[in-house]
PDB file of C-alpha atoms in Angstrom:
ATOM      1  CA  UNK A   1       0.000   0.000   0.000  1.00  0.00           C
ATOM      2  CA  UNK A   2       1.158   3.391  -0.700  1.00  0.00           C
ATOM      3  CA  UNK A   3       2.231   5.773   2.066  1.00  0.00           C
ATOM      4  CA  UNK A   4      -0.099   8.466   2.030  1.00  0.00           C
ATOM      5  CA  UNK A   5       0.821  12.277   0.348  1.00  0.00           C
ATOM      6  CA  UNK A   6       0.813  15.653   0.217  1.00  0.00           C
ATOM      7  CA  UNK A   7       0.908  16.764  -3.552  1.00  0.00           C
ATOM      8  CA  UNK A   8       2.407  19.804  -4.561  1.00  0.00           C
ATOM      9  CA  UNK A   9      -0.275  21.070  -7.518  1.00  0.00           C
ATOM     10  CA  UNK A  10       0.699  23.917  -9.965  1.00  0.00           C
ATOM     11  CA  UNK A  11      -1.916  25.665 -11.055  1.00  0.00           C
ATOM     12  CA  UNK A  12      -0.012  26.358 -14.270  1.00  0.00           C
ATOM     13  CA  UNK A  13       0.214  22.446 -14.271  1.00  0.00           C
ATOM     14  CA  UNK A  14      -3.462  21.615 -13.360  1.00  0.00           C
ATOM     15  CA  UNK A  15      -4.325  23.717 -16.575  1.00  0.00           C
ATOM     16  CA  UNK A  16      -2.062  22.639 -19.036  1.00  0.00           C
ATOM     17  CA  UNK A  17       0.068  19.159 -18.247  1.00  0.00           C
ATOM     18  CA  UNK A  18      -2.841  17.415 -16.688  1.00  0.00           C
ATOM     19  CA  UNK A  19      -4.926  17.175 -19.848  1.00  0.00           C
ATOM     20  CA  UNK A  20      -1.665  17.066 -22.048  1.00  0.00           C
ATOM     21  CA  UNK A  21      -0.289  14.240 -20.661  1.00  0.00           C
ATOM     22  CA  UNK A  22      -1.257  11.975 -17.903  1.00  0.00           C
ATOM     23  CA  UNK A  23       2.159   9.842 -17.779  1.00  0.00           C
ATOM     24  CA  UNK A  24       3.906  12.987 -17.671  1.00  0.00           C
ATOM     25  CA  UNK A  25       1.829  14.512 -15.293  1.00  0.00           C
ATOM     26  CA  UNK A  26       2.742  11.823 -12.422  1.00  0.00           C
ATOM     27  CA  UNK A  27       5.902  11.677 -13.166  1.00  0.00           C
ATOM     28  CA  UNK A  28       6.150  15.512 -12.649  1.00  0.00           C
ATOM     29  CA  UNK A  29       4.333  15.561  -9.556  1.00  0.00           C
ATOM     30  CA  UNK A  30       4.638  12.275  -7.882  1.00  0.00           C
ATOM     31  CA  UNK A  31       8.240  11.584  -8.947  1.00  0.00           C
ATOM     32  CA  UNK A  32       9.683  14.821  -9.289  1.00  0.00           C
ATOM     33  CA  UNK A  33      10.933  13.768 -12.913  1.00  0.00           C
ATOM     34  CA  UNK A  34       9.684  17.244 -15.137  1.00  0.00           C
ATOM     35  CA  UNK A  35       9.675  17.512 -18.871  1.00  0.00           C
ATOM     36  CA  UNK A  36      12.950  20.036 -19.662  1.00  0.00           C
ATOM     37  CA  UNK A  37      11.009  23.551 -19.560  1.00  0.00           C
ATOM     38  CA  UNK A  38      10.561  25.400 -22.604  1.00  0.00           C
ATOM     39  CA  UNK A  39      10.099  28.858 -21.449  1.00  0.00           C
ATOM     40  CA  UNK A  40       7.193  30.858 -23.323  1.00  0.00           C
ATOM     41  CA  UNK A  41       8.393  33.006 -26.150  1.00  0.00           C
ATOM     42  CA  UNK A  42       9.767  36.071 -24.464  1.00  0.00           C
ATOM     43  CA  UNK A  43       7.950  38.703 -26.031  1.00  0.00           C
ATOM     44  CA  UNK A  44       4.555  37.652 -24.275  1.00  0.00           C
ATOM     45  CA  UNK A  45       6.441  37.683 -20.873  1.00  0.00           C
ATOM     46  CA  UNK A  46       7.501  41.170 -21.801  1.00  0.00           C
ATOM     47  CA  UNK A  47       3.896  42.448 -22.644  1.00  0.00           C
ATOM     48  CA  UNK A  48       2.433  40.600 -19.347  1.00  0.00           C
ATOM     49  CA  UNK A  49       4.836  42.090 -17.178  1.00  0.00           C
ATOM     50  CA  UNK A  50       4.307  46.030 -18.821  1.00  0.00           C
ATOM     51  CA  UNK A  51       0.593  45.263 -18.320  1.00  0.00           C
ATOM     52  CA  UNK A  52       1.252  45.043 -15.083  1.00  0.00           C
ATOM     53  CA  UNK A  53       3.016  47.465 -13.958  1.00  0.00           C
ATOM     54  CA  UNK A  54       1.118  49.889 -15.881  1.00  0.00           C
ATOM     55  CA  UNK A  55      -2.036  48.735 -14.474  1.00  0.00           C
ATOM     56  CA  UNK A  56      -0.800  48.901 -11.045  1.00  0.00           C
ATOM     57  CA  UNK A  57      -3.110  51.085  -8.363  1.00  0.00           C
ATOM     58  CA  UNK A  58      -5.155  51.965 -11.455  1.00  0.00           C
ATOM     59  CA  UNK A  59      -8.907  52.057 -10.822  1.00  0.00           C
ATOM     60  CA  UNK A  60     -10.572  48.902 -13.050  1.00  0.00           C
ATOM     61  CA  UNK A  61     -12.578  51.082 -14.878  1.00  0.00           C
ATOM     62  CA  UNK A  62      -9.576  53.243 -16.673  1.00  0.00           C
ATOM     63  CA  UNK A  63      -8.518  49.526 -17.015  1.00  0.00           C
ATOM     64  CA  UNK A  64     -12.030  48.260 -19.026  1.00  0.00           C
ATOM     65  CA  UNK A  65     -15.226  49.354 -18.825  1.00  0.00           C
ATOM     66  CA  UNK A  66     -16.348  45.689 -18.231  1.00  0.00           C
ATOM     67  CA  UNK A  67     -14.650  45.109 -15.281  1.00  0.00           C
ATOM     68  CA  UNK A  68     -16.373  45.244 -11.406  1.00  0.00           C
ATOM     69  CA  UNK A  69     -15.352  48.631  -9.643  1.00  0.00           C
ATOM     70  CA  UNK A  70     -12.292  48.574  -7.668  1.00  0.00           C
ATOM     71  CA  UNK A  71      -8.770  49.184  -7.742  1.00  0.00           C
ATOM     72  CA  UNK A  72      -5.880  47.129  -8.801  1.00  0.00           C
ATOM     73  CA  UNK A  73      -3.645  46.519  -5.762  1.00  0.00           C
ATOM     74  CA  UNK A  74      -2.004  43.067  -5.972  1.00  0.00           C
ATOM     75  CA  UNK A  75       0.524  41.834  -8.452  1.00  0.00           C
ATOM     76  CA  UNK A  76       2.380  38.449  -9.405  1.00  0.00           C
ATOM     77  CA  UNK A  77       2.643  37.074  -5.694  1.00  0.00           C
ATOM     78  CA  UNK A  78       3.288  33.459  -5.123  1.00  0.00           C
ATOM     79  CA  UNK A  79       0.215  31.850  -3.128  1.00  0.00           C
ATOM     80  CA  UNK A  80       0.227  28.298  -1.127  1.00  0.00           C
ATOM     81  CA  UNK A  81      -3.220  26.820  -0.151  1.00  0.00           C
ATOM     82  CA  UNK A  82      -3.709  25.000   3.473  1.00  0.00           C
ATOM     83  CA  UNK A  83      -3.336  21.477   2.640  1.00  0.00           C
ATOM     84  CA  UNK A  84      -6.528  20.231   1.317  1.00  0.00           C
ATOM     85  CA  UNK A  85      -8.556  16.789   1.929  1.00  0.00           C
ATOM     86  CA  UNK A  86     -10.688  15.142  -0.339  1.00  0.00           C
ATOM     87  CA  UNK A  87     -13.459  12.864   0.265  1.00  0.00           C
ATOM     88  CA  UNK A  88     -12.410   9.349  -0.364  1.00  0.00           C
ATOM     89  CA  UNK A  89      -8.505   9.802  -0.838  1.00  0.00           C
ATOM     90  CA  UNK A  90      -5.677   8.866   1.767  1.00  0.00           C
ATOM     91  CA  UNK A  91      -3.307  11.352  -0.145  1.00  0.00           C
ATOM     92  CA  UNK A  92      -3.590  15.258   0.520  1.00  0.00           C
ATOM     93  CA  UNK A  93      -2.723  18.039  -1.638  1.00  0.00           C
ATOM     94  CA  UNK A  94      -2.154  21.591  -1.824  1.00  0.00           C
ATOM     95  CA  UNK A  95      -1.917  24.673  -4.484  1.00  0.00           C
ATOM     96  CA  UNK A  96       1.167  26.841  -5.087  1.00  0.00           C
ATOM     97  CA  UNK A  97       1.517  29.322  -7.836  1.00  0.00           C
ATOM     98  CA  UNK A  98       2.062  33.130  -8.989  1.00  0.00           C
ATOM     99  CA  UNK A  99      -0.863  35.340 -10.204  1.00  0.00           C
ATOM    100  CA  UNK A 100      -0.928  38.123 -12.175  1.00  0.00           C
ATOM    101  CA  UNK A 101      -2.884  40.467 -10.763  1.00  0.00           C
ATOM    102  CA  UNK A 102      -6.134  40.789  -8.270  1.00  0.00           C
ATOM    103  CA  UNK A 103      -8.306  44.127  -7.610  1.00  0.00           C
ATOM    104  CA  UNK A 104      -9.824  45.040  -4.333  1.00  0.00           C
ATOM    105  CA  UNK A 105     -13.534  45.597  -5.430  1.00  0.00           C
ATOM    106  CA  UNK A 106     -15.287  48.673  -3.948  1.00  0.00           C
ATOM    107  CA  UNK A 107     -17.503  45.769  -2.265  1.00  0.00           C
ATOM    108  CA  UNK A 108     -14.900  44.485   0.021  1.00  0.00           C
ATOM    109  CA  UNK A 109     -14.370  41.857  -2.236  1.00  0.00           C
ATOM    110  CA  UNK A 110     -11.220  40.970  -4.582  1.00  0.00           C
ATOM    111  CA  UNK A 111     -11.255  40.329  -8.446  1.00  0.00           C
ATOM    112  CA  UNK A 112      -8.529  37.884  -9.617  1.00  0.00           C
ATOM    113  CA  UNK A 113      -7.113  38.724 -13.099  1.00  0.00           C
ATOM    114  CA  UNK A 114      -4.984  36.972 -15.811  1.00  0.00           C
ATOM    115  CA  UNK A 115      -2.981  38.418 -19.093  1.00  0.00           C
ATOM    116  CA  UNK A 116      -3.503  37.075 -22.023  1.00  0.00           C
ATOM    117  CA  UNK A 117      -2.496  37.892 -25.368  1.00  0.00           C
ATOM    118  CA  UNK A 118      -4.230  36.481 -28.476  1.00  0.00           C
ATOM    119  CA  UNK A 119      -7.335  36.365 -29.731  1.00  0.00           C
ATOM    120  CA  UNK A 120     -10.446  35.157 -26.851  1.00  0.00           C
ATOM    121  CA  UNK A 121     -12.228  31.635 -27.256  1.00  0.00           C
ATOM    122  CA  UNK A 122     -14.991  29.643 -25.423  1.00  0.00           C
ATOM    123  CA  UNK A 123     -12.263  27.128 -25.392  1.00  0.00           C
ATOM    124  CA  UNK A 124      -9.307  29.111 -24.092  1.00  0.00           C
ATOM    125  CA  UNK A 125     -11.821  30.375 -21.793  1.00  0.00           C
ATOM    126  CA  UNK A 126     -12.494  26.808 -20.670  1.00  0.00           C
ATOM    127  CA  UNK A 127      -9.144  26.097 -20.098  1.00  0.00           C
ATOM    128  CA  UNK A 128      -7.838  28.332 -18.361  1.00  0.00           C
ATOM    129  CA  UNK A 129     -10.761  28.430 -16.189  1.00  0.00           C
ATOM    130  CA  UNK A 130      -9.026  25.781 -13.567  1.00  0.00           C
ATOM    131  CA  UNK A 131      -6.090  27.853 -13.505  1.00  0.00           C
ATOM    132  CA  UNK A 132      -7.848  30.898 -12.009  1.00  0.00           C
ATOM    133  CA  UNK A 133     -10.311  28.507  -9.997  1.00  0.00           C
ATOM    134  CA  UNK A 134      -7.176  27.182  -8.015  1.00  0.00           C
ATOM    135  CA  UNK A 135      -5.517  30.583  -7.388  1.00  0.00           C
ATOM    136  CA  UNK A 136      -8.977  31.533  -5.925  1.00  0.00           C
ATOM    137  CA  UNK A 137      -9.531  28.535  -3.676  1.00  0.00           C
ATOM    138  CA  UNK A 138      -5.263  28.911  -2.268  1.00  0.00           C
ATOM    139  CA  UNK A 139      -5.946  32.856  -1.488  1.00  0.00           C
ATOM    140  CA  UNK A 140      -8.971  32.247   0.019  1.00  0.00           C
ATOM    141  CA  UNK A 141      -7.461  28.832   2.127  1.00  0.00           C
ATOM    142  CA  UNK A 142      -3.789  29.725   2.617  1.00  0.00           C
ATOM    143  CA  UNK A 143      -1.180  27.919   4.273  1.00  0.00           C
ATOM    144  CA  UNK A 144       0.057  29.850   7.526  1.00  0.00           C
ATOM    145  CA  UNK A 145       1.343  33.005   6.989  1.00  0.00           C
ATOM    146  CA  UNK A 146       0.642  32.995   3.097  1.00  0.00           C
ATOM    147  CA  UNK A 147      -1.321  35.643   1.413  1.00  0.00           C
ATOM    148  CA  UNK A 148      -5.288  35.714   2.259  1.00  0.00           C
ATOM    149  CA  UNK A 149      -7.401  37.752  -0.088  1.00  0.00           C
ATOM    150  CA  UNK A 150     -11.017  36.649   0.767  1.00  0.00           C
ATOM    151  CA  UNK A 151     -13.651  36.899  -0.819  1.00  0.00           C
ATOM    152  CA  UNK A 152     -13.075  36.101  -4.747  1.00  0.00           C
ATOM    153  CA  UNK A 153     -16.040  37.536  -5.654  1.00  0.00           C
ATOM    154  CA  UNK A 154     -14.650  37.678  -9.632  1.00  0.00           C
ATOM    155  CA  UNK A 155     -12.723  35.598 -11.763  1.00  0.00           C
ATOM    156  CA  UNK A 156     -11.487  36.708 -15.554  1.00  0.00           C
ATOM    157  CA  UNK A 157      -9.173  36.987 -18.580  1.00  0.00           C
ATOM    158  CA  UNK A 158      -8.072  40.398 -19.794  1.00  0.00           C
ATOM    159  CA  UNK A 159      -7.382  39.302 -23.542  1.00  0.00           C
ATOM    160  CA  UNK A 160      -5.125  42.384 -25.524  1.00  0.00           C
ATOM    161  CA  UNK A 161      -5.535  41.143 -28.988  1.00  0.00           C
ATOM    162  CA  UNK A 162      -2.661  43.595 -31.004  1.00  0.00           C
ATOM    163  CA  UNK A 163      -4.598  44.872 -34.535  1.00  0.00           C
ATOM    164  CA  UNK A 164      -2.454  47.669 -35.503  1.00  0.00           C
ATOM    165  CA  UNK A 165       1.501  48.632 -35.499  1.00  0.00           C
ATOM    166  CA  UNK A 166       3.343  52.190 -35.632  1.00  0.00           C
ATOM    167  CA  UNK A 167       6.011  53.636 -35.703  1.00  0.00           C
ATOM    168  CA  UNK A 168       6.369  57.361 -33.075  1.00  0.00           C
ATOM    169  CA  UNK A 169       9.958  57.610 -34.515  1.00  0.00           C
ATOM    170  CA  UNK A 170      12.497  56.316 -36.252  1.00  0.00           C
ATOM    171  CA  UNK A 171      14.041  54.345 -33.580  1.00  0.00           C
ATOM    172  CA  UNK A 172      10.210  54.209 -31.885  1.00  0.00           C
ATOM    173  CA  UNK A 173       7.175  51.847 -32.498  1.00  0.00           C
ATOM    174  CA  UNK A 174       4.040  50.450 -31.326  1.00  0.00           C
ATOM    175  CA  UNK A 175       1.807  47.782 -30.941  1.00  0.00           C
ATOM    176  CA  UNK A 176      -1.949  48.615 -30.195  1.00  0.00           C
ATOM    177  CA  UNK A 177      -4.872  46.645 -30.115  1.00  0.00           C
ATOM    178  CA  UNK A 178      -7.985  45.897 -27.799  1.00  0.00           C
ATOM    179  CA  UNK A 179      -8.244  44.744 -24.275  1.00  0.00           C
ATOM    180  CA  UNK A 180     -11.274  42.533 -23.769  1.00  0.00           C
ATOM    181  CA  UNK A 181     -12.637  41.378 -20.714  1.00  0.00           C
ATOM    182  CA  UNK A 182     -13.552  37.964 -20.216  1.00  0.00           C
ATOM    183  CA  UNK A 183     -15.705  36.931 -17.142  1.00  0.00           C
ATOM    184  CA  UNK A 184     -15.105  33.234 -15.863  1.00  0.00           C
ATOM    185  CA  UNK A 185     -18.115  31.588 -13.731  1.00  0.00           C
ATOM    186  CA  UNK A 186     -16.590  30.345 -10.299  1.00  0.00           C
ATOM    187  CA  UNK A 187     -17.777  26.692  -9.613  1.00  0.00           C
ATOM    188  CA  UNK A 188     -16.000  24.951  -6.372  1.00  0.00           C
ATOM    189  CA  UNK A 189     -17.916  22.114  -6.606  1.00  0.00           C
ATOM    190  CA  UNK A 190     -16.588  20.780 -10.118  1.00  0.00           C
ATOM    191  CA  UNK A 191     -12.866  22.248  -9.272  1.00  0.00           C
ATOM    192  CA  UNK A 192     -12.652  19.809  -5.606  1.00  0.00           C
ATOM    193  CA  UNK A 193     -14.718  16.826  -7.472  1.00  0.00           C
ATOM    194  CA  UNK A 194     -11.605  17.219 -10.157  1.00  0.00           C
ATOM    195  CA  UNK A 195      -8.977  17.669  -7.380  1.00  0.00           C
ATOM    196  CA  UNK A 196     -10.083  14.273  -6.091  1.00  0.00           C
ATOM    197  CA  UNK A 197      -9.710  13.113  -9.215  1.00  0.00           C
ATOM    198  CA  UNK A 198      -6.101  14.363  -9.589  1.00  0.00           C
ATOM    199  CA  UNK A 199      -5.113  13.133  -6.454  1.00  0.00           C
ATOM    200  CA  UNK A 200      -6.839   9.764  -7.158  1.00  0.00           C
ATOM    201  CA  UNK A 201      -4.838   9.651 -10.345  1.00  0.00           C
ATOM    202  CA  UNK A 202      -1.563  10.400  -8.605  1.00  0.00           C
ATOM    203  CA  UNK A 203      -1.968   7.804  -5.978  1.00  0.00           C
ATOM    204  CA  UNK A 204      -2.799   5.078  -8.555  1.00  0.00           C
ATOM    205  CA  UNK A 205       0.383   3.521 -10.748  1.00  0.00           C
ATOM    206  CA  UNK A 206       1.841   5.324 -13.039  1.00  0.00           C
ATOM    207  CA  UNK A 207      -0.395   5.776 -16.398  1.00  0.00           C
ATOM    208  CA  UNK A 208       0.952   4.696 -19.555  1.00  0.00           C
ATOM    209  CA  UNK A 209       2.717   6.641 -21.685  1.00  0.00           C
ATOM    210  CA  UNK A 210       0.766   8.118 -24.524  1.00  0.00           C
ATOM    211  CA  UNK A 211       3.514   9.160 -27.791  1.00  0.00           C
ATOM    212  CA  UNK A 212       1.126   9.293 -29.670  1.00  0.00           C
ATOM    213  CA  UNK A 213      -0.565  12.560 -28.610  1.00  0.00           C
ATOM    214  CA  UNK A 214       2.810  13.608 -26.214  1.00  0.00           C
ATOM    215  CA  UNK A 215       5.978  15.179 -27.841  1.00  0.00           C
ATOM    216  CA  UNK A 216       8.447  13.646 -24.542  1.00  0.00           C
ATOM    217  CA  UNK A 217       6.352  10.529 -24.501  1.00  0.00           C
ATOM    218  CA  UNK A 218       7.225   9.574 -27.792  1.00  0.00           C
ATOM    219  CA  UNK A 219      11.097  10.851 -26.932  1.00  0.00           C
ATOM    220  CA  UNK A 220      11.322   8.462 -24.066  1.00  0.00           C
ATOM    221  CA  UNK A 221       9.566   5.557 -26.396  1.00  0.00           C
ATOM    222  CA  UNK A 222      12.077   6.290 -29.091  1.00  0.00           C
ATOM    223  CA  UNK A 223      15.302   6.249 -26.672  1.00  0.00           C
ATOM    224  CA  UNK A 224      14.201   3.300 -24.831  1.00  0.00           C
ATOM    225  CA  UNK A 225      13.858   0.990 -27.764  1.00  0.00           C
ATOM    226  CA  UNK A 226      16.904   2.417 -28.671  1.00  0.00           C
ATOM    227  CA  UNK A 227      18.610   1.344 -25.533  1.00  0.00           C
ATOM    228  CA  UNK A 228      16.841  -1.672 -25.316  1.00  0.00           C
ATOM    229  CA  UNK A 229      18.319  -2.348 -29.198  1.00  0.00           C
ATOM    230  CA  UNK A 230      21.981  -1.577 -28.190  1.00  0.00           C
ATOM    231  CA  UNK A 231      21.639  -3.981 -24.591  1.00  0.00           C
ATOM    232  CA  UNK A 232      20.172  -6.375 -26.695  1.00  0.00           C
ATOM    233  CA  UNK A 233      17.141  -6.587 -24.994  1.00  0.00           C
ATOM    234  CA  UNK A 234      13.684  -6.221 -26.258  1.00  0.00           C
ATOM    235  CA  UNK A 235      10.426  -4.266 -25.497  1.00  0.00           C
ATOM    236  CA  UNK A 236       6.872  -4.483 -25.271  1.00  0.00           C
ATOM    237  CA  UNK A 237       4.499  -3.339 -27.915  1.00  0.00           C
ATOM    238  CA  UNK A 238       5.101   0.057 -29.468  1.00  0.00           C
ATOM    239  CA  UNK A 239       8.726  -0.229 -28.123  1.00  0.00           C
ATOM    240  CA  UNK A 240       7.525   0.618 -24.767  1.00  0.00           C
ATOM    241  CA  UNK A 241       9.995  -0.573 -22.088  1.00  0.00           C
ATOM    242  CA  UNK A 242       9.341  -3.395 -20.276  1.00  0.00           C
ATOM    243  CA  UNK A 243      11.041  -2.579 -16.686  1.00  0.00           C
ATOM    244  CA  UNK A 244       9.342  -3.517 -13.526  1.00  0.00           C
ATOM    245  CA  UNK A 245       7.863  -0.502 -10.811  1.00  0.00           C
ATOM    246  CA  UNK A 246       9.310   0.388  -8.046  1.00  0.00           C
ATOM    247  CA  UNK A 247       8.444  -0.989  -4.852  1.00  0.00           C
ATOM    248  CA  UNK A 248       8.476   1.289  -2.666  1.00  0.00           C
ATOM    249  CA  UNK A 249       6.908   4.353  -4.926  1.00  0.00           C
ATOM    250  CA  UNK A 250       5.344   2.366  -7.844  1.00  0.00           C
ATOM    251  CA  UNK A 251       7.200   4.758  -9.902  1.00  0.00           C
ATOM    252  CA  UNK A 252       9.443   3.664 -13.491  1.00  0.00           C
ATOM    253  CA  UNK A 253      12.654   2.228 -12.900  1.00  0.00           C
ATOM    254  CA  UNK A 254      16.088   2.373 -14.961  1.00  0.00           C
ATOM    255  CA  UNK A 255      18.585  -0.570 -15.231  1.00  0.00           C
ATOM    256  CA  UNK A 256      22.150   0.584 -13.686  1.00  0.00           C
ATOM    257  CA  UNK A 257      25.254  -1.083 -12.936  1.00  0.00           C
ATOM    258  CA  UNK A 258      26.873  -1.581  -9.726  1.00  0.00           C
ATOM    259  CA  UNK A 259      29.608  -3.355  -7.904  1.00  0.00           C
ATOM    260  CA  UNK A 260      27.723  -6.629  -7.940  1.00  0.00           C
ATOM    261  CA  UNK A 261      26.486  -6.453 -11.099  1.00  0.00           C
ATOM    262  CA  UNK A 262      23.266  -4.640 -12.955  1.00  0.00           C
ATOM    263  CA  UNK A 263      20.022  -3.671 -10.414  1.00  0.00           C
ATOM    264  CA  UNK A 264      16.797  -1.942 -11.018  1.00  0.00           C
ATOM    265  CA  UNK A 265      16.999   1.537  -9.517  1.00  0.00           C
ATOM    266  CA  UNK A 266      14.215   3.985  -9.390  1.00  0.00           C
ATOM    267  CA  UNK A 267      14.001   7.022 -11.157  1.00  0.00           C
ATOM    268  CA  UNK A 268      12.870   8.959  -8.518  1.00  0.00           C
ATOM    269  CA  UNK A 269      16.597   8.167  -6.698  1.00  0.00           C
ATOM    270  CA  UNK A 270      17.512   9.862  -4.164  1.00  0.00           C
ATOM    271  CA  UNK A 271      13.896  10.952  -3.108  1.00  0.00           C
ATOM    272  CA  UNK A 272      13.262   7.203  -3.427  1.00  0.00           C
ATOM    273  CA  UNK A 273      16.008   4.316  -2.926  1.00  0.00           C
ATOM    274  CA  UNK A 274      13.808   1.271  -4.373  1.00  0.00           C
ATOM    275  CA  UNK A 275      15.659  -1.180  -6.032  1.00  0.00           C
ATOM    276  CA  UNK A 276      15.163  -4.180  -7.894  1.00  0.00           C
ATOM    277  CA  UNK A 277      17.322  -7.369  -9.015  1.00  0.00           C
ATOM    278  CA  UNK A 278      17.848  -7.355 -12.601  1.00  0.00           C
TER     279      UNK A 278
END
């Protein structure tokens, strides 16, 4: 039986890896074994953080006209949730991310906001929908001493979709566009029945890989039965390797070679010393 956790989840990770990939998804969280980061192209980075400081102690409605009445106050602090239980599961978990920016409504209430750049959709909406639902649920249930903004009374998307350039000078030029507001429906219910799910997930063994829809999935497939080819040995079907779990963690294992010979070693080594005879 597995020794109950406490999962680290990444709202950045909830939104995007989680549906992506499921294999890679446990690895990343239970394991601590991450795809190699491929940082966003820099430009949006740059236009996220001049939104931001530009929009900072602004009231929201110089900022758009659709947004609730307030003032922007807080921007791009790092959150951690209390560590949350779920119905059912033996495991725990808890949030930890960065917003971008929340208001302080003229209610007494707080507005969380995310930059975007591109063009709106119902399905970016969708998706990045979790994202803002977990930043809500750690500022409202933080971990001692963390930052506590309660209520979230509004969740959105402030979309700048860029239409026209310019040029101010010769050495100066300009990028406008509109700034959309897009309102996002807060529903706890669905987020903790999907946390369960997650955490569920994680304390299950580890899901297969799928290459065929995941970029480092089909890597790993590829360099295993490449391994495999030079060892001589041979793999299962679509040239997935055939190595046992780890006992201790039920986590992938790698062949090594010691003093005494080859041994199983897990992947997750040092955080987890299981071992297996070859």
């Amino acid at each position: 039986m597995n020794v109950p956790q406490n999962y680290k989840l990444s709202p950045s990770d909830l939104t995007f890896l989680y549906d992506k990939c499921k294999h890679c998804f446990v690895l990343k969280v239970r394991h601590g074994i991450a795809q190699p980061s491929i940082p966003l192209p820099a430009i949006f980075t740059r236009i996220a953080a001049l939104q931001k400081d530009y929009f900072s102690g602004k009231r929201t409605e110089d900022v758009c006209s659709q947004l609730p009445p307030g003032v922007v106050k807080y921007g791009e602090q790092r959150v951690r949730s209390r560590t949350l239980e779920l119905p059912g599961c033996t495991s725990t978990c808890y949030l930890a991310g960065r917003f971008d920016i929340v208001a302080e409504l003229d209610d007494g209430s707080f507005a969380l906001l995310d930059f975007k750049t591109g063009s709106p959709s119902d399905e970016k909406s969708e998706m990045y929908a979790r994202q803002l639902q977990a930043y809500a649920v750690a500022l409202e249930n933080p971990a001692p001493n963390e930052l506590r903004l309660s209520p979230i009374s509004a969740l959105g998307l402030l979309y700048f979709t860029p239409d026209e350039y310019g040029q101010l000078a010769q050495s100066r030029q300009n990028l406008t566009g509109e700034l959309k507001w897009v309102s996002i429906q807060r529903d706890d219910t669905t987020f903790f029945t999907f946390l369960k799910d997650v955490v569920a997930l994680l304390d299950g063994p580890l899901p297969e890989r799928q290459p065929d829809s995941c970029d480092w999935c089909a890597f790993r497939a590829k360099t295993a039965t490449l391994q495999m080819t030079r060892d001589g040995r041979t793999g299962g079907p679509s040239g997935r390797a055939t190595g046992p779990v780890c006992p201790k963690c039920n986590g992938p294992m790698q062949l090594k070679k010691g003093k005494y010979g080859s041994f199983w070693s897990c992947m997750s080594f040092p955080a987890c010393k299981g071992t297996r005879d070859a």
